[in-house]
Amino acid sequence: MKQFLSALMVMTFFISCSSDSGLQKPDTTDYTEKNDKEIQDYLTKNNLTATKTSTGLCYIVKEQGTGESPTSASTVTVVYKGTLTNGTVFDQSTTGITYPLNRFILGWQEGLTKFKEGGSGILLIPSRLGYGNTPVQNIPSGSVLIFEIKLTKVAN
């Protein structure tokens, strides 16, 4: 009986260590070029002109706003709709969400500073400033995120 239990433990150990066929390997793809092309194609298709930052974020100011601009230490309230470049809506808030700016994805942290309280526009966020190579709910890894935003409140 003792030999049987020992053999069972050894087999369990080898089975658990020997194969990673059930594990998914992390996505290490560099989506930079693909995202840049996808953003440019989206802008062309929709006849939009955007400003591109050094990080690859593209933004369009529809209304600048008249209040304060947020800083990284600000708490902001934002009404938004998030879509993929194919038009699929993955998230939205019509009543607004309020969080410290530094708790949002990098694309929002950078992009929202381009507006003042009361401003609105579009953020086109490459995956490296969004969720990167990690799929999140119904957002595939490496996705460009497009947000129509209205910055309704800034608390510094």
mmCIF file of C-alpha atoms in Angstrom:
data_model
loop_
_atom_site.group_PDB
_atom_site.id
_atom_site.type_symbol
_atom_site.label_atom_id
_atom_site.label_comp_id
_atom_site.label_asym_id
_atom_site.label_seq_id
_atom_site.Cartn_x
_atom_site.Cartn_y
_atom_site.Cartn_z
ATOM 1 C CA MET A 1 0.000 0.000 0.000
ATOM 2 C CA LYS A 2 2.857 2.340 0.874
ATOM 3 C CA GLN A 3 4.484 1.678 -2.511
ATOM 4 C CA PHE A 4 1.171 2.316 -4.270
ATOM 5 C CA LEU A 5 0.760 5.726 -2.582
ATOM 6 C CA SER A 6 4.352 6.653 -3.368
ATOM 7 C CA ALA A 7 3.900 5.670 -7.009
ATOM 8 C CA LEU A 8 0.645 7.655 -7.183
ATOM 9 C CA MET A 9 2.342 10.763 -5.758
ATOM 10 C CA VAL A 10 5.246 10.476 -8.220
ATOM 11 C CA MET A 11 2.866 10.052 -11.176
ATOM 12 C CA THR A 12 0.807 13.043 -10.038
ATOM 13 C CA PHE A 13 3.957 15.145 -9.772
ATOM 14 C CA PHE A 14 5.177 14.164 -13.254
ATOM 15 C CA ILE A 15 1.775 14.712 -14.843
ATOM 16 C CA SER A 16 1.438 18.164 -13.300
ATOM 17 C CA CYS A 17 4.966 19.200 -14.329
ATOM 18 C CA SER A 18 5.426 17.472 -17.657
ATOM 19 C CA SER A 19 2.974 19.193 -19.953
ATOM 20 C CA ASP A 20 1.907 22.772 -20.434
ATOM 21 C CA SER A 21 -0.364 21.909 -23.341
ATOM 22 C CA GLY A 22 -3.341 23.222 -21.395
ATOM 23 C CA LEU A 23 -1.644 26.514 -20.627
ATOM 24 C CA GLN A 24 -1.851 29.445 -22.983
ATOM 25 C CA LYS A 25 1.444 31.108 -23.817
ATOM 26 C CA PRO A 26 1.502 34.872 -23.288
ATOM 27 C CA ASP A 27 1.006 37.036 -26.371
ATOM 28 C CA THR A 28 4.320 38.805 -26.971
ATOM 29 C CA THR A 29 3.382 40.275 -30.361
ATOM 30 C CA ASP A 30 4.473 43.860 -31.023
ATOM 31 C CA TYR A 31 1.275 45.480 -32.317
ATOM 32 C CA THR A 32 2.819 48.947 -32.892
ATOM 33 C CA GLU A 33 2.815 48.906 -36.717
ATOM 34 C CA LYS A 34 -0.531 47.107 -36.942
ATOM 35 C CA ASN A 35 -2.130 49.577 -34.500
ATOM 36 C CA ASP A 36 -0.681 52.608 -36.334
ATOM 37 C CA LYS A 37 -2.087 51.354 -39.645
ATOM 38 C CA GLU A 38 -5.429 50.513 -38.058
ATOM 39 C CA ILE A 39 -5.710 54.023 -36.577
ATOM 40 C CA GLN A 40 -4.755 55.688 -39.884
ATOM 41 C CA ASP A 41 -7.248 53.510 -41.795
ATOM 42 C CA TYR A 42 -9.971 54.409 -39.281
ATOM 43 C CA LEU A 43 -9.233 58.128 -39.571
ATOM 44 C CA THR A 44 -9.254 57.943 -43.389
ATOM 45 C CA LYS A 45 -12.451 55.869 -43.547
ATOM 46 C CA ASN A 46 -14.250 58.285 -41.222
ATOM 47 C CA ASN A 47 -12.733 61.450 -42.769
ATOM 48 C CA LEU A 48 -11.216 62.526 -39.442
ATOM 49 C CA THR A 49 -8.081 64.511 -38.672
ATOM 50 C CA ALA A 50 -6.313 63.788 -35.386
ATOM 51 C CA THR A 51 -3.280 65.028 -33.523
ATOM 52 C CA LYS A 52 -0.751 62.284 -32.797
ATOM 53 C CA THR A 53 1.467 62.400 -29.729
ATOM 54 C CA SER A 54 4.946 60.924 -29.379
ATOM 55 C CA THR A 55 3.445 57.891 -27.597
ATOM 56 C CA GLY A 56 1.170 57.031 -30.530
ATOM 57 C CA LEU A 57 -2.046 58.341 -28.950
ATOM 58 C CA CYS A 58 -4.257 60.186 -31.426
ATOM 59 C CA TYR A 59 -6.859 62.648 -30.215
ATOM 60 C CA ILE A 60 -9.500 64.888 -31.717
ATOM 61 C CA VAL A 61 -10.811 67.861 -29.780
ATOM 62 C CA LYS A 62 -14.435 68.529 -30.703
ATOM 63 C CA GLU A 63 -15.002 71.000 -27.879
ATOM 64 C CA GLN A 64 -12.063 72.275 -25.816
ATOM 65 C CA GLY A 65 -14.073 73.112 -22.695
ATOM 66 C CA THR A 66 -13.675 76.124 -20.442
ATOM 67 C CA GLY A 67 -12.834 74.684 -17.038
ATOM 68 C CA GLU A 68 -9.552 73.382 -15.694
ATOM 69 C CA SER A 69 -7.399 70.793 -17.439
ATOM 70 C CA PRO A 70 -6.769 67.663 -15.391
ATOM 71 C CA THR A 71 -3.357 66.689 -14.087
ATOM 72 C CA SER A 72 -2.183 63.258 -13.027
ATOM 73 C CA ALA A 73 -3.308 64.132 -9.482
ATOM 74 C CA SER A 74 -6.848 65.095 -10.566
ATOM 75 C CA THR A 75 -10.055 63.199 -10.057
ATOM 76 C CA VAL A 76 -12.175 63.336 -13.204
ATOM 77 C CA THR A 77 -15.733 62.548 -14.201
ATOM 78 C CA VAL A 78 -16.104 61.302 -17.768
ATOM 79 C CA VAL A 79 -19.055 60.288 -19.925
ATOM 80 C CA TYR A 80 -17.810 57.946 -22.648
ATOM 81 C CA LYS A 81 -18.413 55.277 -25.234
ATOM 82 C CA GLY A 82 -15.671 52.783 -26.060
ATOM 83 C CA THR A 83 -15.560 50.967 -29.391
ATOM 84 C CA LEU A 84 -13.177 48.882 -31.426
ATOM 85 C CA THR A 85 -12.224 50.096 -34.917
ATOM 86 C CA ASN A 86 -14.844 47.753 -36.399
ATOM 87 C CA GLY A 87 -17.579 49.645 -34.518
ATOM 88 C CA THR A 88 -18.165 47.075 -31.783
ATOM 89 C CA VAL A 89 -19.150 48.876 -28.572
ATOM 90 C CA PHE A 90 -17.360 47.278 -25.611
ATOM 91 C CA ASP A 91 -18.257 49.748 -22.843
ATOM 92 C CA GLN A 92 -20.052 53.013 -22.194
ATOM 93 C CA SER A 93 -21.308 55.284 -19.469
ATOM 94 C CA THR A 94 -24.030 57.835 -20.109
ATOM 95 C CA THR A 95 -24.138 59.091 -16.532
ATOM 96 C CA GLY A 96 -20.376 59.382 -16.046
ATOM 97 C CA ILE A 97 -17.727 57.651 -13.999
ATOM 98 C CA THR A 98 -15.498 59.353 -11.446
ATOM 99 C CA TYR A 99 -11.982 58.161 -10.578
ATOM 100 C CA PRO A 100 -8.537 59.575 -9.982
ATOM 101 C CA LEU A 101 -6.990 60.086 -13.428
ATOM 102 C CA ASN A 102 -4.015 57.900 -12.521
ATOM 103 C CA ARG A 103 -6.327 54.862 -12.154
ATOM 104 C CA PHE A 104 -7.322 54.862 -15.820
ATOM 105 C CA ILE A 105 -5.484 53.220 -18.720
ATOM 106 C CA LEU A 106 -2.436 55.137 -19.983
ATOM 107 C CA GLY A 107 -4.303 56.397 -23.064
ATOM 108 C CA TRP A 108 -6.850 58.154 -20.856
ATOM 109 C CA GLN A 109 -4.172 59.436 -18.488
ATOM 110 C CA GLU A 110 -2.476 61.176 -21.395
ATOM 111 C CA GLY A 111 -5.514 61.969 -23.533
ATOM 112 C CA LEU A 112 -7.782 63.557 -20.944
ATOM 113 C CA THR A 113 -5.117 66.199 -20.228
ATOM 114 C CA LYS A 114 -5.721 67.519 -23.774
ATOM 115 C CA PHE A 115 -9.177 68.722 -22.712
ATOM 116 C CA LYS A 116 -10.578 71.133 -20.161
ATOM 117 C CA GLU A 117 -13.621 70.576 -17.978
ATOM 118 C CA GLY A 118 -16.648 70.585 -20.282
ATOM 119 C CA GLY A 119 -14.587 69.479 -23.285
ATOM 120 C CA SER A 120 -15.296 66.567 -25.573
ATOM 121 C CA GLY A 121 -13.623 64.606 -28.321
ATOM 122 C CA ILE A 122 -12.212 61.282 -29.433
ATOM 123 C CA LEU A 123 -9.232 59.306 -28.177
ATOM 124 C CA LEU A 124 -7.711 56.670 -30.495
ATOM 125 C CA ILE A 125 -5.565 54.525 -28.249
ATOM 126 C CA PRO A 126 -3.026 51.971 -29.488
ATOM 127 C CA SER A 127 -2.920 48.747 -27.509
ATOM 128 C CA ARG A 128 0.314 49.646 -25.693
ATOM 129 C CA LEU A 129 -1.595 52.529 -24.022
ATOM 130 C CA GLY A 130 -4.709 50.429 -23.468
ATOM 131 C CA TYR A 131 -4.823 46.780 -22.442
ATOM 132 C CA GLY A 132 -1.719 45.717 -24.361
ATOM 133 C CA ASN A 133 -1.488 42.062 -25.272
ATOM 134 C CA THR A 134 -3.994 40.981 -22.646
ATOM 135 C CA PRO A 135 -7.562 40.226 -23.756
ATOM 136 C CA VAL A 136 -10.066 41.930 -21.460
ATOM 137 C CA GLN A 137 -13.683 40.718 -21.532
ATOM 138 C CA ASN A 138 -14.744 41.191 -25.189
ATOM 139 C CA ILE A 139 -11.632 43.183 -26.194
ATOM 140 C CA PRO A 140 -9.092 41.021 -28.070
ATOM 141 C CA SER A 141 -5.382 41.342 -27.271
ATOM 142 C CA GLY A 142 -3.594 44.036 -29.251
ATOM 143 C CA SER A 143 -6.762 46.057 -29.881
ATOM 144 C CA VAL A 144 -6.936 49.742 -30.738
ATOM 145 C CA LEU A 145 -9.488 51.411 -28.462
ATOM 146 C CA ILE A 146 -11.607 54.356 -29.585
ATOM 147 C CA PHE A 147 -13.312 56.476 -26.955
ATOM 148 C CA GLU A 148 -15.789 59.253 -27.534
ATOM 149 C CA ILE A 149 -15.437 61.238 -24.329
ATOM 150 C CA LYS A 150 -16.889 64.215 -22.517
ATOM 151 C CA LEU A 151 -14.879 65.488 -19.560
ATOM 152 C CA THR A 152 -17.661 66.734 -17.290
ATOM 153 C CA LYS A 153 -15.753 67.466 -14.075
ATOM 154 C CA VAL A 154 -12.176 68.002 -12.930
ATOM 155 C CA ALA A 155 -11.240 68.123 -9.233
ATOM 156 C CA ASN A 156 -7.603 69.050 -8.589
#
